[in-house]
Amino acid sequence: MNDPAIEAMRDTLIEAACAVRANAYVPYSHYAVGAAILMDDGRIFTGVNIENASYGGTVCAERTAVFKAVSEGARQIRAIAVCTANGVAPCGLCRQVLAEFASPEQDPPVWMVDEAGMIRETTLFALLPDSFGPQHLHQD
Ligand code: THU
């Protein structure tokens, strides 16, 4: 947090999250979420929530963005923006999935905006204290 190069991307990331929110597929909840993540290679990946008639098949916006990033070869998240009707934080499952691709040392800022553009800010690992992560497993 407080890396000037990352902070400089804040408005760009928030705008991307709010723009992509229009693509949310939310026929059941009508609760549209847009997310944008900045990766350490400079690329930005966006995502929306994609619901399913079999409700458990729903994927949140944040995980859509992470899965797009990882499948395109990016690995390290440096910042996260989430745009909703009421400026909420990512759900617990998304926090865990985001944390897999972030480092506690470079704890990514999480910017949350509502429809009025009100910004709340925290960090990913502040949202996921005492987290279980890759560092706890044997790695080849
Ligand atoms: N949702 C997200 O996309 N991200 C979150 O962090 C919380 C919930 C979605 C899932 C579902 O499509 C809708 O919001 C209502 O739960």
CSV table of C-alpha atoms and ligand atoms in Angstrom, one decimal:
chain,number,residue,atom,x,y,z
A,1,MET,CA,0.0,0.0,0.0
A,2,ASN,CA,1.0,3.6,-0.5
A,3,ASP,CA,3.1,2.8,-3.5
A,4,PRO,CA,2.8,6.1,-5.6
A,5,ALA,CA,2.9,4.1,-8.9
A,6,ILE,CA,0.0,2.0,-7.7
A,7,GLU,CA,-1.9,5.0,-6.2
A,8,ALA,CA,-1.6,6.8,-9.5
A,9,MET,CA,-3.7,4.0,-11.1
A,10,ARG,CA,-6.6,4.4,-8.7
A,11,ASP,CA,-8.9,6.5,-10.9
A,12,THR,CA,-8.2,4.3,-14.0
A,13,LEU,CA,-8.9,1.2,-12.1
A,14,ILE,CA,-12.1,2.5,-10.6
A,15,GLU,CA,-13.3,3.7,-14.0
A,16,ALA,CA,-12.7,0.3,-15.5
A,17,ALA,CA,-14.6,-1.4,-12.7
A,18,CYS,CA,-17.6,0.9,-13.0
A,19,ALA,CA,-17.6,0.7,-16.8
A,20,VAL,CA,-17.5,-3.1,-17.0
A,21,ARG,CA,-20.3,-3.3,-14.4
A,22,ALA,CA,-22.8,-2.7,-17.2
A,23,ASN,CA,-21.9,-6.1,-18.5
A,24,ALA,CA,-22.9,-8.0,-15.3
A,25,TYR,CA,-25.3,-10.9,-15.9
A,26,VAL,CA,-27.6,-10.6,-13.0
A,27,PRO,CA,-31.1,-11.8,-13.9
A,28,TYR,CA,-31.7,-13.2,-10.4
A,29,SER,CA,-30.2,-10.8,-7.9
A,30,HIS,CA,-30.2,-7.7,-10.0
A,31,TYR,CA,-27.1,-6.8,-8.0
A,32,ALA,CA,-24.5,-5.8,-10.6
A,33,VAL,CA,-20.8,-5.9,-9.6
A,34,GLY,CA,-17.9,-4.7,-11.6
A,35,ALA,CA,-14.3,-5.4,-10.7
A,36,ALA,CA,-10.9,-4.4,-12.1
A,37,ILE,CA,-7.5,-5.6,-11.0
A,38,LEU,CA,-4.1,-4.2,-11.8
A,39,MET,CA,-1.4,-6.9,-12.2
A,40,ASP,CA,2.3,-6.4,-11.7
A,41,ASP,CA,3.0,-6.6,-15.4
A,42,GLY,CA,0.9,-3.4,-15.8
A,43,ARG,CA,-2.1,-5.1,-17.3
A,44,ILE,CA,-5.6,-4.5,-16.1
A,45,PHE,CA,-8.2,-7.2,-16.1
A,46,THR,CA,-11.9,-6.6,-15.5
A,47,GLY,CA,-14.7,-8.8,-14.5
A,48,VAL,CA,-18.4,-8.9,-13.7
A,49,ASN,CA,-20.7,-11.3,-11.8
A,50,ILE,CA,-22.2,-13.9,-13.9
A,51,GLU,CA,-25.2,-15.6,-12.4
A,52,ASN,CA,-26.7,-19.0,-13.3
A,53,ALA,CA,-30.2,-20.5,-13.2
A,54,SER,CA,-28.6,-23.1,-11.0
A,55,TYR,CA,-27.6,-20.5,-8.5
A,56,GLY,CA,-24.5,-22.2,-7.2
A,57,GLY,CA,-23.0,-21.8,-10.7
A,58,THR,CA,-22.7,-18.0,-10.1
A,59,VAL,CA,-19.3,-16.4,-10.2
A,60,CYS,CA,-18.5,-13.1,-8.6
A,61,ALA,CA,-17.0,-10.2,-10.4
A,62,GLU,CA,-13.7,-10.3,-8.5
A,63,ARG,CA,-13.2,-14.0,-9.3
A,64,THR,CA,-14.1,-13.4,-13.0
A,65,ALA,CA,-11.3,-10.8,-13.1
A,66,VAL,CA,-8.7,-13.0,-11.4
A,67,PHE,CA,-9.5,-16.0,-13.5
A,68,LYS,CA,-9.1,-13.9,-16.7
A,69,ALA,CA,-5.8,-12.5,-15.5
A,70,VAL,CA,-4.3,-15.9,-14.5
A,71,SER,CA,-5.5,-17.6,-17.6
A,72,GLU,CA,-3.7,-14.9,-19.6
A,73,GLY,CA,-0.5,-15.5,-17.7
A,74,ALA,CA,-0.5,-12.8,-15.1
A,75,ARG,CA,0.1,-13.8,-11.5
A,76,GLN,CA,0.5,-10.9,-9.1
A,77,ILE,CA,-2.3,-8.5,-8.2
A,78,ARG,CA,-1.2,-5.0,-7.2
A,79,ALA,CA,-4.5,-3.3,-6.8
A,80,ILE,CA,-8.2,-4.0,-6.8
A,81,ALA,CA,-11.3,-1.8,-7.6
A,82,VAL,CA,-14.9,-2.9,-7.0
A,83,CYS,CA,-17.9,-1.0,-8.2
A,84,THR,CA,-21.4,-1.8,-6.7
A,85,ALA,CA,-24.6,0.0,-5.9
A,86,ASN,CA,-23.5,0.5,-2.3
A,87,GLY,CA,-19.7,0.4,-2.2
A,88,VAL,CA,-19.3,-3.0,-0.5
A,89,ALA,CA,-16.1,-5.1,0.0
A,90,PRO,CA,-15.5,-8.4,-1.8
A,91,CYS,CA,-17.1,-11.5,-0.4
A,92,GLY,CA,-15.1,-14.0,1.7
A,93,LEU,CA,-14.6,-16.5,-1.1
A,94,CYS,CA,-13.3,-13.8,-3.4
A,95,ARG,CA,-10.9,-12.5,-0.7
A,96,GLN,CA,-9.4,-16.0,-0.5
A,97,VAL,CA,-9.1,-16.3,-4.3
A,98,LEU,CA,-7.6,-12.8,-4.7
A,99,ALA,CA,-5.1,-13.5,-1.9
A,100,GLU,CA,-3.7,-16.6,-3.7
A,101,PHE,CA,-2.4,-14.1,-6.3
A,102,ALA,CA,-1.2,-11.3,-4.1
A,103,SER,CA,1.6,-10.9,-1.7
A,104,PRO,CA,1.1,-9.8,2.0
A,105,GLU,CA,4.3,-7.7,1.6
A,106,GLN,CA,2.8,-5.7,-1.3
A,107,ASP,CA,-0.7,-5.8,0.3
A,108,PRO,CA,-2.8,-4.5,-2.6
A,109,PRO,CA,-5.2,-1.6,-2.0
A,110,VAL,CA,-8.9,-2.4,-2.4
A,111,TRP,CA,-10.9,0.6,-3.7
A,112,MET,CA,-14.7,0.3,-3.3
A,113,VAL,CA,-17.0,2.7,-5.0
A,114,ASP,CA,-20.7,3.1,-5.0
A,115,GLU,CA,-23.0,4.7,-7.6
A,116,ALA,CA,-22.2,8.2,-6.3
A,117,GLY,CA,-18.5,7.5,-6.7
A,118,MET,CA,-17.9,7.5,-2.9
A,119,ILE,CA,-14.6,5.7,-2.4
A,120,ARG,CA,-13.7,3.5,0.6
A,121,GLU,CA,-10.2,2.1,0.8
A,122,THR,CA,-8.7,-0.8,2.6
A,123,THR,CA,-6.2,-3.5,1.7
A,124,LEU,CA,-6.7,-7.1,0.7
A,125,PHE,CA,-4.9,-8.6,3.7
A,126,ALA,CA,-6.7,-6.2,6.1
A,127,LEU,CA,-9.9,-7.9,4.7
A,128,LEU,CA,-8.4,-11.4,5.3
A,129,PRO,CA,-6.5,-11.4,8.6
A,130,ASP,CA,-4.5,-14.5,9.6
A,131,SER,CA,-5.1,-15.9,6.2
A,132,PHE,CA,-4.2,-19.3,4.9
A,133,GLY,CA,-2.2,-19.1,1.8
A,134,PRO,CA,0.4,-20.6,-0.5
A,135,GLN,CA,3.2,-19.9,2.0
A,136,HIS,CA,1.7,-22.6,4.3
A,137,LEU,CA,2.0,-25.4,1.8
A,138,HIS,CA,5.1,-27.2,0.7
A,139,GLN,CA,6.1,-25.8,-2.7
A,140,ASP,CA,8.3,-27.5,-5.3
B,1,THU,N1,-21.2,-10.7,-5.8
B,1,THU,C1,-20.0,-10.3,-6.4
B,1,THU,O1,-19.9,-10.3,-7.7
B,1,THU,N2,-19.0,-10.0,-5.6
B,1,THU,C2,-19.0,-10.0,-4.3
B,1,THU,O2,-18.0,-9.8,-3.7
B,1,THU,C3,-20.3,-10.2,-3.6
B,1,THU,C4,-21.4,-10.8,-4.4
B,1,THU,C5,-22.3,-11.1,-6.7
B,1,THU,C6,-22.7,-12.5,-6.6
B,1,THU,C7,-24.2,-12.4,-7.0
B,1,THU,O3,-24.2,-12.4,-8.5
B,1,THU,C8,-24.6,-11.1,-6.5
B,1,THU,O4,-23.5,-10.3,-6.2
B,1,THU,C9,-25.5,-11.2,-5.3
B,1,THU,O5,-24.8,-12.0,-4.3
